[in-house]
Amino acid sequence: MKKYRIFIAINFPPGIKKELLLYQKRWENLPVRWTREDNLHITLVFLGYVREENLLEILEVVRKIVKDRQPFSLHFQRISLGPPKRPPRMIWIEGEESRELTLLRNDLEKELTGLKSKEENRKFKPHMTLGRIKMQEWFKLQQKPKIEEKISLSARVDSIEVMESRLRPAGPDYFILNSTPLG
């Protein structure tokens, strides 16, 4: 029986992704595995490994939740090391919480709970991972960089995607299985 590593995400248009790549270039000499342009997204719900026969149900749940939602905008306010209050593991761009995003994410989380193979115990914070720190090399740095930059970037959310993650030695590959427009 085949299983898929599934998550629900927000993807962004190429223009926004190209802008994000410019931020990566600022720190390109750091020991970081940078997220590829086509992999930049916000994960709303990570389901983990799910059986093939559950995929149609997941697609239907997402369609049902998303169909009556209107498009909305997300605003990104800073780039920093993350996660907070722990040794940094990534460089990420943090988004502002919004009512639309919170309601959408909570509804997806609630309706998909029985289909998840992995439970998330951390509070949801909208973010995009720009790069993952290569820990062994990072600890060897004489001076650790302080990455804390205010930015102002907005993106319109027009659809929600059900995505598959295939893990590879060079980093994950993400594939959109289904895109559901808002509204």
GROMACS .gro file of N, CA, C and O in nm, residues 102-169:
model
  272
  102THR      N    1  -0.579   3.266   1.011
  102THR     CA    2  -0.600   3.188   1.134
  102THR      C    3  -0.725   3.102   1.125
  102THR      O    4  -0.722   2.983   1.158
  103LEU      N    5  -0.835   3.159   1.078
  103LEU     CA    6  -0.960   3.083   1.065
  103LEU      C    7  -0.944   2.969   0.964
  103LEU      O    8  -0.988   2.857   0.990
  104LEU      N    9  -0.883   2.998   0.851
  104LEU     CA   10  -0.861   2.896   0.749
  104LEU      C   11  -0.774   2.783   0.803
  104LEU      O   12  -0.809   2.665   0.792
  105ARG      N   13  -0.665   2.817   0.864
  105ARG     CA   14  -0.573   2.717   0.917
  105ARG      C   15  -0.639   2.633   1.027
  105ARG      O   16  -0.627   2.511   1.029
  106ASN      N   17  -0.714   2.698   1.117
  106ASN     CA   18  -0.781   2.626   1.225
  106ASN      C   19  -0.885   2.529   1.171
  106ASN      O   20  -0.897   2.416   1.219
  107ASP      N   21  -0.961   2.572   1.070
  107ASP     CA   22  -1.063   2.484   1.011
  107ASP      C   23  -0.997   2.364   0.942
  107ASP      O   24  -1.045   2.251   0.954
  108LEU      N   25  -0.889   2.389   0.870
  108LEU     CA   26  -0.819   2.278   0.804
  108LEU      C   27  -0.764   2.180   0.908
  108LEU      O   28  -0.780   2.059   0.895
  109GLU      N   29  -0.701   2.234   1.010
  109GLU     CA   30  -0.644   2.151   1.117
  109GLU      C   31  -0.752   2.064   1.182
  109GLU      O   32  -0.734   1.944   1.201
  110LYS      N   33  -0.864   2.125   1.213
  110LYS     CA   34  -0.974   2.053   1.280
  110LYS      C   35  -1.031   1.942   1.192
  110LYS      O   36  -1.048   1.828   1.235
  111GLU      N   37  -1.058   1.974   1.066
  111GLU     CA   38  -1.122   1.878   0.976
  111GLU      C   39  -1.028   1.766   0.930
  111GLU      O   40  -1.073   1.660   0.892
  112LEU      N   41  -0.897   1.792   0.933
  112LEU     CA   42  -0.801   1.693   0.885
  112LEU      C   43  -0.737   1.612   0.997
  112LEU      O   44  -0.658   1.522   0.970
  113THR      N   45  -0.774   1.638   1.120
  113THR     CA   46  -0.712   1.571   1.235
  113THR      C   47  -0.713   1.419   1.222
  113THR      O   48  -0.611   1.354   1.243
  114GLY      N   49  -0.823   1.360   1.186
  114GLY     CA   50  -0.831   1.214   1.177
  114GLY      C   51  -0.751   1.155   1.062
  114GLY      O   52  -0.729   1.034   1.058
  115LEU      N   53  -0.704   1.238   0.971
  115LEU     CA   54  -0.630   1.190   0.855
  115LEU      C   55  -0.480   1.212   0.869
  115LEU      O   56  -0.403   1.179   0.780
  116LYS      N   57  -0.438   1.268   0.981
  116LYS     CA   58  -0.297   1.299   1.002
  116LYS      C   59  -0.223   1.181   1.063
  116LYS      O   60  -0.275   1.113   1.150
  117SER      N   61  -0.099   1.162   1.018
  117SER     CA   62  -0.016   1.058   1.080
  117SER      C   63   0.078   1.120   1.183
  117SER      O   64   0.143   1.050   1.258
  118LYS      N   65   0.084   1.252   1.185
  118LYS     CA   66   0.175   1.321   1.277
  118LYS      C   67   0.105   1.440   1.336
  118LYS      O   68   0.045   1.520   1.265
  119GLU      N   69   0.112   1.454   1.467
  119GLU     CA   70   0.052   1.569   1.534
  119GLU      C   71   0.157   1.677   1.556
  119GLU      O   72   0.270   1.649   1.593
  120GLU      N   73   0.118   1.800   1.532
  120GLU     CA   74   0.204   1.915   1.557
  120GLU      C   75   0.164   1.973   1.693
  120GLU      O   76   0.048   1.999   1.717
  121ASN      N   77   0.263   1.993   1.779
  121ASN     CA   78   0.234   2.047   1.912
  121ASN      C   79   0.271   2.193   1.926
  121ASN      O   80   0.249   2.252   2.029
  122ARG      N   81   0.329   2.250   1.822
  122ARG     CA   82   0.370   2.389   1.833
  122ARG      C   83   0.263   2.482   1.779
  122ARG      O   84   0.185   2.446   1.691
  123LYS      N   85   0.263   2.604   1.832
  123LYS     CA   86   0.168   2.705   1.788
  123LYS      C   87   0.201   2.746   1.644
  123LYS      O   88   0.317   2.761   1.609
  124PHE      N   89   0.099   2.763   1.564
  124PHE     CA   90   0.118   2.802   1.425
  124PHE      C   91   0.165   2.947   1.418
  124PHE      O   92   0.109   3.036   1.482
  125LYS      N   93   0.269   2.969   1.343
  125LYS     CA   94   0.321   3.103   1.315
  125LYS      C   95   0.349   3.107   1.165
  125LYS      O   96   0.429   3.029   1.115
  126PRO      N   97   0.281   3.195   1.090
  126PRO     CA   98   0.304   3.197   0.945
  126PRO      C   99   0.448   3.234   0.913
  126PRO      O  100   0.498   3.338   0.958
  127HIS      N  101   0.514   3.147   0.839
  127HIS     CA  102   0.653   3.171   0.801
  127HIS      C  103   0.688   3.092   0.676
  127HIS      O  104   0.622   2.995   0.644
  128MET      N  105   0.793   3.137   0.609
  128MET     CA  106   0.850   3.064   0.496
  128MET      C  107   0.996   3.039   0.529
  128MET      O  108   1.068   3.131   0.569
  129THR      N  109   1.040   2.918   0.510
  129THR     CA  110   1.179   2.884   0.535
  129THR      C  111   1.262   2.925   0.413
  129THR      O  112   1.244   2.872   0.304
  130LEU      N  113   1.354   3.020   0.435
  130LEU     CA  114   1.444   3.062   0.327
  130LEU      C  115   1.561   2.965   0.315
  130LEU      O  116   1.613   2.944   0.207
  131GLY      N  117   1.602   2.907   0.429
  131GLY     CA  118   1.711   2.812   0.426
  131GLY      C  119   1.727   2.742   0.559
  131GLY      O  120   1.690   2.795   0.663
  132ARG      N  121   1.780   2.620   0.554
  132ARG     CA  122   1.807   2.541   0.675
  132ARG      C  123   1.957   2.545   0.705
  132ARG      O  124   2.039   2.522   0.616
  133ILE      N  125   1.988   2.573   0.829
  133ILE     CA  126   2.127   2.585   0.871
  133ILE      C  127   2.192   2.448   0.874
  133ILE      O  128   2.134   2.351   0.924
  134LYS      N  129   2.313   2.441   0.820
  134LYS     CA  130   2.395   2.319   0.828
  134LYS      C  131   2.464   2.325   0.964
  134LYS      O  132   2.564   2.395   0.982
  135MET      N  133   2.408   2.254   1.059
  135MET     CA  134   2.443   2.271   1.200
  135MET      C  135   2.592   2.250   1.230
  135MET      O  136   2.651   2.329   1.303
  136GLN      N  137   2.653   2.145   1.179
  136GLN     CA  138   2.794   2.119   1.210
  136GLN      C  139   2.882   2.236   1.165
  136GLN      O  140   2.971   2.279   1.237
  137GLU      N  141   2.856   2.285   1.046
  137GLU     CA  142   2.935   2.397   0.994
  137GLU      C  143   2.903   2.527   1.069
  137GLU      O  144   2.991   2.609   1.092
  138TRP      N  145   2.778   2.545   1.106
  138TRP     CA  146   2.735   2.665   1.176
  138TRP      C  147   2.808   2.677   1.311
  138TRP      O  148   2.855   2.784   1.348
  139PHE      N  149   2.816   2.566   1.383
  139PHE     CA  150   2.881   2.569   1.514
  139PHE      C  151   3.030   2.598   1.504
  139PHE      O  152   3.091   2.643   1.599
  140LYS      N  153   3.090   2.575   1.388
  140LYS     CA  154   3.233   2.602   1.368
  140LYS      C  155   3.261   2.750   1.338
  140LYS      O  156   3.375   2.792   1.342
  141LEU      N  157   3.156   2.826   1.305
  141LEU     CA  158   3.176   2.968   1.275
  141LEU      C  159   3.231   3.041   1.398
  141LEU      O  160   3.178   3.023   1.509
  142GLN      N  161   3.334   3.121   1.379
  142GLN     CA  162   3.390   3.199   1.489
  142GLN      C  163   3.287   3.298   1.543
  142GLN      O  164   3.271   3.313   1.663
  143GLN      N  165   3.222   3.368   1.451
  143GLN     CA  166   3.118   3.463   1.490
  143GLN      C  167   2.989   3.426   1.419
  143GLN      O  168   2.984   3.416   1.296
  144LYS      N  169   2.887   3.403   1.498
  144LYS     CA  170   2.756   3.370   1.442
  144LYS      C  171   2.688   3.500   1.397
  144LYS      O  172   2.686   3.597   1.472
  145PRO      N  173   2.636   3.502   1.277
  145PRO     CA  174   2.569   3.625   1.231
  145PRO      C  175   2.438   3.647   1.306
  145PRO      O  176   2.371   3.552   1.346
  146LYS      N  177   2.405   3.772   1.324
  146LYS     CA  178   2.274   3.807   1.379
  146LYS      C  179   2.188   3.846   1.259
  146LYS      O  180   2.219   3.942   1.190
  147ILE      N  181   2.088   3.768   1.234
  147ILE     CA  182   2.000   3.796   1.121
  147ILE      C  183   1.866   3.841   1.179
  147ILE      O  184   1.793   3.763   1.239
  148GLU      N  185   1.841   3.968   1.161
  148GLU     CA  186   1.718   4.029   1.212
  148GLU      C  187   1.694   4.151   1.125
  148GLU      O  188   1.758   4.254   1.142
  149GLU      N  189   1.605   4.137   1.027
  149GLU     CA  190   1.583   4.244   0.932
  149GLU      C  191   1.435   4.268   0.912
  149GLU      O  192   1.360   4.175   0.884
  150LYS      N  193   1.395   4.393   0.927
  150LYS     CA  194   1.256   4.429   0.900
  150LYS      C  195   1.238   4.439   0.749
  150LYS      O  196   1.323   4.492   0.679
  151ILE      N  197   1.126   4.385   0.703
  151ILE     CA  198   1.093   4.393   0.560
  151ILE      C  199   0.945   4.429   0.547
  151ILE      O  200   0.870   4.424   0.646
  152SER      N  201   0.904   4.460   0.429
  152SER     CA  202   0.763   4.485   0.401
  152SER      C  203   0.732   4.421   0.266
  152SER      O  204   0.773   4.470   0.162
  153LEU      N  205   0.663   4.309   0.272
  153LEU     CA  206   0.632   4.233   0.153
  153LEU      C  207   0.490   4.179   0.169
  153LEU      O  208   0.455   4.128   0.274
  154SER      N  209   0.409   4.195   0.066
  154SER     CA  210   0.271   4.146   0.071
  154SER      C  211   0.246   4.052  -0.046
  154SER      O  212   0.304   4.068  -0.153
  155ALA      N  213   0.159   3.955  -0.021
  155ALA     CA  214   0.123   3.859  -0.126
  155ALA      C  215  -0.025   3.825  -0.112
  155ALA      O  216  -0.075   3.810  -0.001
  156ARG      N  217  -0.090   3.812  -0.224
  156ARG     CA  218  -0.231   3.776  -0.226
  156ARG      C  219  -0.242   3.623  -0.226
  156ARG      O  220  -0.173   3.554  -0.300
  157VAL      N  221  -0.333   3.573  -0.144
  157VAL     CA  222  -0.360   3.429  -0.138
  157VAL      C  223  -0.488   3.403  -0.216
  157VAL      O  224  -0.596   3.447  -0.176
  158ASP      N  225  -0.473   3.333  -0.328
  158ASP     CA  226  -0.587   3.303  -0.416
  158ASP      C  227  -0.625   3.155  -0.415
  158ASP      O  228  -0.729   3.119  -0.466
  159SER      N  229  -0.533   3.071  -0.363
  159SER     CA  230  -0.559   2.927  -0.366
  159SER      C  231  -0.484   2.859  -0.252
  159SER      O  232  -0.391   2.914  -0.195
  160ILE      N  233  -0.527   2.737  -0.225
  160ILE     CA  234  -0.463   2.651  -0.125
  160ILE      C  235  -0.425   2.522  -0.198
  160ILE      O  236  -0.505   2.468  -0.275
  161GLU      N  237  -0.304   2.473  -0.172
  161GLU     CA  238  -0.257   2.354  -0.241
  161GLU      C  239  -0.239   2.236  -0.146
  161GLU      O  240  -0.194   2.252  -0.033
  162VAL      N  241  -0.278   2.118  -0.197
  162VAL     CA  242  -0.243   1.992  -0.131
  162VAL      C  243  -0.115   1.948  -0.200
  162VAL      O  244  -0.111   1.935  -0.323
  163MET      N  245  -0.010   1.928  -0.119
  163MET     CA  246   0.121   1.902  -0.176
  163MET      C  247   0.181   1.773  -0.123
  163MET      O  248   0.152   1.731  -0.012
  164GLU      N  249   0.266   1.715  -0.207
  164GLU     CA  250   0.342   1.598  -0.166
  164GLU      C  251   0.488   1.638  -0.152
  164GLU      O  252   0.541   1.715  -0.232
  165SER      N  253   0.553   1.584  -0.049
  165SER     CA  254   0.694   1.606  -0.026
  165SER      C  255   0.767   1.474  -0.045
  165SER      O  256   0.735   1.375   0.020
  166ARG      N  257   0.864   1.475  -0.136
  166ARG     CA  258   0.949   1.357  -0.155
  166ARG      C  259   1.088   1.393  -0.106
  166ARG      O  260   1.151   1.486  -0.158
  167LEU      N  261   1.133   1.321  -0.004
  167LEU     CA  262   1.262   1.351   0.056
  167LEU      C  263   1.375   1.294  -0.028
  167LEU      O  264   1.371   1.178  -0.069
  168ARG      N  265   1.476   1.378  -0.052
  168ARG     CA  266   1.594   1.342  -0.130
  168ARG      C  267   1.717   1.386  -0.052
  168ARG      O  268   1.709   1.479   0.028
  169PRO      N  269   1.833   1.324  -0.077
  169PRO     CA  270   1.955   1.367  -0.007
  169PRO      C  271   1.989   1.516  -0.026
  169PRO      O  272   2.037   1.581   0.064
   0.00000   0.00000   0.00000
